[in-house]
């Protein structure tokens, strides 16, 4: 879950450049320019919302041609290659994992081939793309996926993991909570329920917490050699790491951020402070053996 500021400016020009190539003519793009112009305008107007978009009746030949163009290495389409290269190992725009490895069509090519090359419809994603597949809508009214460009709050903190029973067998509970100001509750619930793997997110936080307990300096470098002098210092150092992670990935819902935020939760923080401030504790030593 990450906000993108993809611009739709220059997209029609890029398409016109594709249309002037032999491949573009083969794909019949040149003969459909008026149709594309209308479709692109409609996409922006309706903010990519599949409940409002008419889409065109899928035509297998047109769909195949557009899919072929999506994979073509044309100079006019260099923005797709750039997006693909920049995506690797970064925050997934749909679920927040740090395993992006492909570019997804928000409105799937299968149903909306006209947006195969349209940048505002393209986003880096991880394997959660398999859960999305060719789906666009949920079964109930208003259910749809959040759009990384048009749903303003997609990068605001919405994913939380609560860590409990710290000593022997900690438990990890994933909670998705709507950020303030989210108007489209049905879309938010459908998106987090369908795309965010609670098991995978809990595992990510579990790995992080175990790494932290084994050696706190693995997560906060300052803890390698010194113990925090007060709970306020501990909080500030963890918060600095959290801010850094949010900035680095440009989203509060990247999974490292979810982990660091879990450490700052009131009861978890109190537990960490008790362990770190235990009399005689050697700086850098394990908090507990998990
Ligand atoms: Zn994902």
CSV table of C-alpha atoms and ligand atoms in Angstrom, one decimal:
chain,number,residue,atom,x,y,z
A,1,UNK,CA,0.0,0.0,0.0
A,2,UNK,CA,1.8,3.0,-1.3
A,3,UNK,CA,0.8,6.3,-2.8
A,4,UNK,CA,2.1,7.0,-6.3
A,5,UNK,CA,2.0,10.4,-8.1
A,6,UNK,CA,2.0,9.0,-11.7
A,7,UNK,CA,1.1,11.7,-14.1
A,8,UNK,CA,-1.2,11.2,-17.1
A,9,UNK,CA,0.5,14.1,-18.9
A,10,UNK,CA,2.3,13.1,-22.1
A,11,UNK,CA,0.6,9.7,-22.2
A,12,UNK,CA,-1.4,10.4,-25.4
A,13,UNK,CA,1.8,11.7,-27.0
A,14,UNK,CA,3.6,8.5,-26.0
A,15,UNK,CA,0.8,6.5,-27.6
A,16,UNK,CA,1.0,8.6,-30.8
A,17,UNK,CA,4.7,7.8,-30.9
A,18,UNK,CA,3.9,4.1,-30.6
A,19,UNK,CA,1.3,4.4,-33.3
A,20,UNK,CA,3.9,5.7,-35.7
A,21,UNK,CA,6.0,2.6,-35.4
A,22,UNK,CA,5.4,-0.5,-37.5
A,23,UNK,CA,4.4,-2.5,-34.4
A,24,UNK,CA,2.0,0.2,-33.4
A,25,UNK,CA,0.3,0.0,-36.8
A,26,UNK,CA,0.3,-3.8,-36.6
A,27,UNK,CA,-1.5,-3.4,-33.3
A,28,UNK,CA,-4.0,-1.1,-34.9
A,29,UNK,CA,-3.3,1.6,-32.3
A,30,UNK,CA,-3.1,4.3,-35.1
A,31,UNK,CA,-6.7,3.6,-36.2
A,32,UNK,CA,-8.0,3.9,-32.6
A,33,UNK,CA,-6.4,7.1,-31.4
A,34,UNK,CA,-9.8,8.9,-30.9
A,35,UNK,CA,-11.0,5.9,-28.8
A,36,UNK,CA,-7.8,5.9,-26.7
A,37,UNK,CA,-8.1,9.7,-26.1
A,38,UNK,CA,-11.7,9.2,-24.8
A,39,UNK,CA,-10.7,6.2,-22.7
A,40,UNK,CA,-7.8,8.0,-21.1
A,41,UNK,CA,-10.0,11.0,-20.3
A,42,UNK,CA,-12.6,8.7,-18.8
A,43,UNK,CA,-10.0,7.0,-16.6
A,44,UNK,CA,-8.8,10.2,-15.1
A,45,UNK,CA,-12.3,11.5,-14.6
A,46,UNK,CA,-13.5,8.4,-12.8
A,47,UNK,CA,-10.2,7.9,-11.0
A,48,UNK,CA,-9.8,4.4,-12.3
A,49,UNK,CA,-12.9,3.3,-10.4
A,50,UNK,CA,-14.2,0.1,-12.1
A,51,UNK,CA,-17.7,0.7,-10.7
A,52,UNK,CA,-17.8,3.9,-12.9
A,53,UNK,CA,-15.8,2.8,-15.9
A,54,UNK,CA,-17.5,1.3,-18.9
A,55,UNK,CA,-14.5,-0.3,-20.5
A,56,UNK,CA,-14.7,-1.7,-24.0
A,57,UNK,CA,-16.1,-5.1,-24.9
A,58,UNK,CA,-12.9,-7.3,-24.8
A,59,UNK,CA,-11.8,-8.2,-28.2
A,60,UNK,CA,-9.2,-11.0,-28.2
A,61,UNK,CA,-7.2,-9.7,-31.1
A,62,UNK,CA,-7.0,-6.2,-29.7
A,63,UNK,CA,-6.2,-7.5,-26.2
A,64,UNK,CA,-3.3,-9.7,-27.6
A,65,UNK,CA,-2.0,-6.8,-29.6
A,66,UNK,CA,-1.9,-4.5,-26.5
A,67,UNK,CA,-0.3,-7.2,-24.4
A,68,UNK,CA,2.4,-7.6,-27.1
A,69,UNK,CA,3.0,-3.8,-27.0
A,70,UNK,CA,3.3,-3.9,-23.2
A,71,UNK,CA,6.2,-6.3,-23.5
A,72,UNK,CA,7.8,-4.5,-26.5
A,73,UNK,CA,11.0,-2.6,-26.0
A,74,UNK,CA,10.1,0.6,-27.7
A,75,UNK,CA,11.7,3.9,-26.9
A,76,UNK,CA,8.3,5.5,-26.5
A,77,UNK,CA,7.5,3.0,-23.8
A,78,UNK,CA,10.7,3.5,-21.8
A,79,UNK,CA,8.6,4.7,-18.8
A,80,UNK,CA,7.3,1.1,-18.4
A,81,UNK,CA,10.9,-0.3,-18.3
A,82,UNK,CA,11.9,2.4,-15.9
A,83,UNK,CA,9.0,1.6,-13.6
A,84,UNK,CA,9.8,-2.1,-13.7
A,85,UNK,CA,13.5,-1.5,-12.9
A,86,UNK,CA,12.8,0.9,-10.1
A,87,UNK,CA,10.3,-1.5,-8.6
A,88,UNK,CA,12.5,-4.4,-7.7
A,89,UNK,CA,12.7,-5.1,-4.0
A,90,UNK,CA,10.7,-1.9,-3.1
A,91,UNK,CA,7.4,-1.4,-1.4
A,92,UNK,CA,4.5,-3.1,-3.1
A,93,UNK,CA,1.9,-0.5,-4.1
A,94,UNK,CA,-1.0,-2.8,-3.2
A,95,UNK,CA,0.0,-4.7,0.0
A,96,UNK,CA,3.1,-3.0,1.4
A,97,UNK,CA,5.5,-6.0,1.3
A,98,UNK,CA,9.1,-5.2,0.3
A,99,UNK,CA,9.2,-7.8,-2.5
A,100,UNK,CA,8.0,-5.9,-5.5
A,101,UNK,CA,9.1,-7.7,-8.6
A,102,UNK,CA,6.6,-7.0,-11.4
A,103,UNK,CA,4.4,-4.3,-12.9
A,104,UNK,CA,0.7,-4.7,-12.5
A,105,UNK,CA,-2.2,-3.3,-14.5
A,106,UNK,CA,-4.6,-1.8,-11.9
A,107,UNK,CA,-7.5,-2.4,-14.3
A,108,UNK,CA,-6.4,-5.7,-15.7
A,109,UNK,CA,-5.5,-6.0,-19.3
A,110,UNK,CA,-7.9,-8.9,-19.7
A,111,UNK,CA,-10.9,-6.6,-19.2
A,112,UNK,CA,-9.4,-3.2,-20.0
A,113,UNK,CA,-6.8,-3.7,-22.8
A,114,UNK,CA,-7.0,0.0,-23.7
A,115,UNK,CA,-5.1,0.9,-20.5
A,116,UNK,CA,-2.3,-1.6,-21.1
A,117,UNK,CA,0.2,1.2,-21.8
A,118,UNK,CA,-1.4,3.9,-19.6
A,119,UNK,CA,1.0,4.9,-16.9
A,120,UNK,CA,-1.6,5.9,-14.2
A,121,UNK,CA,-2.8,2.3,-14.6
A,122,UNK,CA,0.6,0.7,-13.9
A,123,UNK,CA,2.1,0.0,-10.5
A,124,UNK,CA,5.0,-2.1,-9.0
A,125,UNK,CA,3.6,-5.1,-7.1
A,126,UNK,CA,4.7,-8.3,-5.4
A,127,UNK,CA,3.2,-11.8,-5.7
A,128,UNK,CA,-0.1,-10.5,-4.1
A,129,UNK,CA,-0.8,-9.8,-7.8
A,130,UNK,CA,-1.9,-13.5,-7.9
A,131,UNK,CA,-4.6,-12.8,-5.4
A,132,UNK,CA,-5.8,-9.9,-7.5
A,133,UNK,CA,-5.7,-11.7,-10.8
A,134,UNK,CA,-8.3,-10.3,-13.2
A,135,UNK,CA,-10.6,-9.2,-10.4
A,136,UNK,CA,-11.6,-5.6,-10.2
A,137,UNK,CA,-14.7,-5.7,-7.9
A,138,UNK,CA,-15.8,-7.4,-4.8
A,139,UNK,CA,-19.3,-9.1,-4.4
A,140,UNK,CA,-20.8,-6.3,-2.4
A,141,UNK,CA,-21.6,-2.7,-3.4
A,142,UNK,CA,-18.6,-0.4,-3.5
A,143,UNK,CA,-16.0,-3.2,-3.1
A,144,UNK,CA,-13.0,-2.6,-5.2
A,145,UNK,CA,-9.2,-2.3,-4.8
A,146,UNK,CA,-7.7,1.0,-3.6
A,147,UNK,CA,-6.0,2.9,-6.4
A,148,UNK,CA,-2.4,3.9,-5.6
A,149,UNK,CA,-2.7,7.1,-7.5
A,150,UNK,CA,-6.2,8.2,-6.8
A,151,UNK,CA,-7.0,6.9,-3.3
A,152,UNK,CA,-5.3,9.7,-1.3
A,153,UNK,CA,-4.9,7.8,2.0
A,154,UNK,CA,-3.4,4.6,0.7
A,155,UNK,CA,0.0,5.4,2.1
A,156,UNK,CA,-1.4,6.5,5.5
A,157,UNK,CA,-0.9,4.1,8.4
A,158,UNK,CA,-3.6,1.4,8.1
A,159,UNK,CA,-1.7,-1.9,8.9
A,160,UNK,CA,-0.9,-2.7,12.5
A,161,UNK,CA,0.5,-5.8,14.2
A,162,UNK,CA,0.1,-6.3,18.0
A,163,UNK,CA,2.8,-8.4,19.7
A,164,UNK,CA,1.8,-10.2,22.9
A,165,UNK,CA,3.1,-12.8,25.4
A,166,UNK,CA,6.6,-11.7,24.7
A,167,UNK,CA,8.7,-14.1,26.9
A,168,UNK,CA,8.3,-17.6,25.5
A,169,UNK,CA,5.9,-17.7,22.7
A,170,UNK,CA,4.9,-14.3,21.4
A,171,UNK,CA,1.7,-13.9,19.3
A,172,UNK,CA,1.3,-11.6,16.4
A,173,UNK,CA,-2.1,-10.2,15.5
A,174,UNK,CA,-2.6,-8.2,12.3
A,175,UNK,CA,-5.2,-5.4,12.3
A,176,UNK,CA,-6.2,-3.2,9.4
A,177,UNK,CA,-7.7,0.0,10.5
A,178,UNK,CA,-9.0,2.8,8.3
A,179,UNK,CA,-6.9,6.0,8.4
A,180,UNK,CA,-8.9,9.1,9.3
A,181,UNK,CA,-10.7,10.6,6.3
A,182,UNK,CA,-11.1,7.4,4.3
A,183,UNK,CA,-14.6,7.8,2.8
A,184,UNK,CA,-14.7,4.6,0.9
A,185,UNK,CA,-14.9,2.0,3.7
A,186,UNK,CA,-16.1,-0.8,1.5
A,187,UNK,CA,-13.1,-0.4,-0.8
A,188,UNK,CA,-10.7,-0.2,2.1
A,189,UNK,CA,-12.0,-3.3,3.7
A,190,UNK,CA,-12.1,-5.3,0.5
A,191,UNK,CA,-8.6,-4.2,-0.4
A,192,UNK,CA,-7.0,-5.1,2.9
A,193,UNK,CA,-9.0,-8.3,3.2
A,194,UNK,CA,-8.1,-9.6,-0.3
A,195,UNK,CA,-4.6,-8.4,-0.9
A,196,UNK,CA,-2.8,-8.0,2.4
A,197,UNK,CA,-1.7,-11.5,3.5
A,198,UNK,CA,-2.1,-11.4,7.2
A,199,UNK,CA,0.0,-14.6,7.6
A,200,UNK,CA,2.9,-13.1,5.6
A,201,UNK,CA,2.8,-9.8,7.4
A,202,UNK,CA,2.7,-11.5,10.8
A,203,UNK,CA,5.7,-13.6,9.7
A,204,UNK,CA,7.6,-10.5,8.7
A,205,UNK,CA,7.0,-8.8,12.1
A,206,UNK,CA,7.9,-12.1,13.9
A,207,UNK,CA,11.2,-12.2,12.0
A,208,UNK,CA,11.9,-8.6,12.9
A,209,UNK,CA,11.0,-9.1,16.6
A,210,UNK,CA,13.1,-12.2,16.9
A,211,UNK,CA,16.0,-10.3,15.3
A,212,UNK,CA,15.5,-7.4,17.7
A,213,UNK,CA,15.3,-9.7,20.8
A,214,UNK,CA,18.4,-11.6,19.7
A,215,UNK,CA,20.4,-8.4,19.3
A,216,UNK,CA,18.7,-5.0,19.6
A,217,UNK,CA,21.6,-3.5,17.7
A,218,UNK,CA,20.4,-5.4,14.6
A,219,UNK,CA,17.5,-3.0,14.4
A,220,UNK,CA,18.8,0.2,16.1
A,221,UNK,CA,22.5,0.6,15.5
A,222,UNK,CA,22.9,2.7,18.7
A,223,UNK,CA,22.0,-0.3,20.8
A,224,UNK,CA,25.0,-2.2,19.7
A,225,UNK,CA,27.2,-0.5,22.3
A,226,UNK,CA,24.9,1.4,24.6
A,227,UNK,CA,21.7,1.0,26.5
A,228,UNK,CA,19.2,3.8,26.2
A,229,UNK,CA,19.4,6.0,29.3
A,230,UNK,CA,15.7,6.4,29.7
A,231,UNK,CA,12.4,5.2,28.2
A,232,UNK,CA,12.1,8.6,26.4
A,233,UNK,CA,15.5,7.9,24.7
A,234,UNK,CA,14.4,4.4,23.7
A,235,UNK,CA,11.2,5.8,22.2
A,236,UNK,CA,13.0,8.5,20.3
A,237,UNK,CA,15.6,6.1,18.8
A,238,UNK,CA,12.8,3.7,17.7
A,239,UNK,CA,10.8,6.5,16.3
A,240,UNK,CA,13.8,7.7,14.3
A,241,UNK,CA,14.1,4.3,12.8
A,242,UNK,CA,10.4,4.3,12.0
A,243,UNK,CA,10.5,7.8,10.4
A,244,UNK,CA,13.5,6.7,8.3
A,245,UNK,CA,11.7,3.6,7.1
A,246,UNK,CA,8.6,5.5,6.1
A,247,UNK,CA,10.7,8.1,4.3
A,248,UNK,CA,12.8,5.5,2.5
A,249,UNK,CA,9.8,3.6,1.2
A,250,UNK,CA,7.5,6.6,0.9
A,251,UNK,CA,4.8,4.8,2.7
A,252,UNK,CA,3.7,4.2,6.3
A,253,UNK,CA,2.4,0.8,5.3
A,254,UNK,CA,5.6,-0.7,4.2
A,255,UNK,CA,6.1,-3.9,6.3
A,256,UNK,CA,9.3,-2.7,8.0
A,257,UNK,CA,7.4,0.3,9.1
A,258,UNK,CA,4.6,-1.9,10.4
A,259,UNK,CA,7.2,-3.9,12.4
A,260,UNK,CA,8.9,-0.8,13.9
A,261,UNK,CA,5.5,0.7,14.8
A,262,UNK,CA,4.6,-2.5,16.6
A,263,UNK,CA,7.7,-2.0,18.9
A,264,UNK,CA,6.4,1.4,19.8
A,265,UNK,CA,2.9,0.2,20.9
A,266,UNK,CA,2.5,1.0,24.6
A,267,UNK,CA,2.6,-2.5,26.1
A,268,UNK,CA,5.4,-3.7,23.8
A,269,UNK,CA,7.5,-0.6,24.5
A,270,UNK,CA,7.0,-1.1,28.2
A,271,UNK,CA,8.2,-4.7,27.9
A,272,UNK,CA,11.3,-3.7,25.8
A,273,UNK,CA,12.1,-0.9,28.3
A,274,UNK,CA,11.9,-3.4,31.3
A,275,UNK,CA,14.3,-5.7,29.5
A,276,UNK,CA,16.8,-3.1,28.3
A,277,UNK,CA,16.9,-1.4,31.7
A,278,UNK,CA,17.3,-4.6,33.7
A,279,UNK,CA,20.1,-4.1,36.3
A,280,UNK,CA,23.5,-5.4,35.0
A,281,UNK,CA,22.3,-5.8,31.4
A,282,UNK,CA,25.3,-5.7,29.1
A,283,UNK,CA,24.7,-3.4,26.1
A,284,UNK,CA,24.1,-5.3,22.9
A,285,UNK,CA,23.2,-8.6,24.6
A,286,UNK,CA,20.0,-10.5,23.8
A,287,UNK,CA,16.7,-9.3,25.4
A,288,UNK,CA,15.4,-12.8,25.7
A,289,UNK,CA,16.0,-16.0,23.9
A,290,UNK,CA,13.1,-16.9,21.6
B,1,LIG,ZN1,2.0,-7.0,-2.7
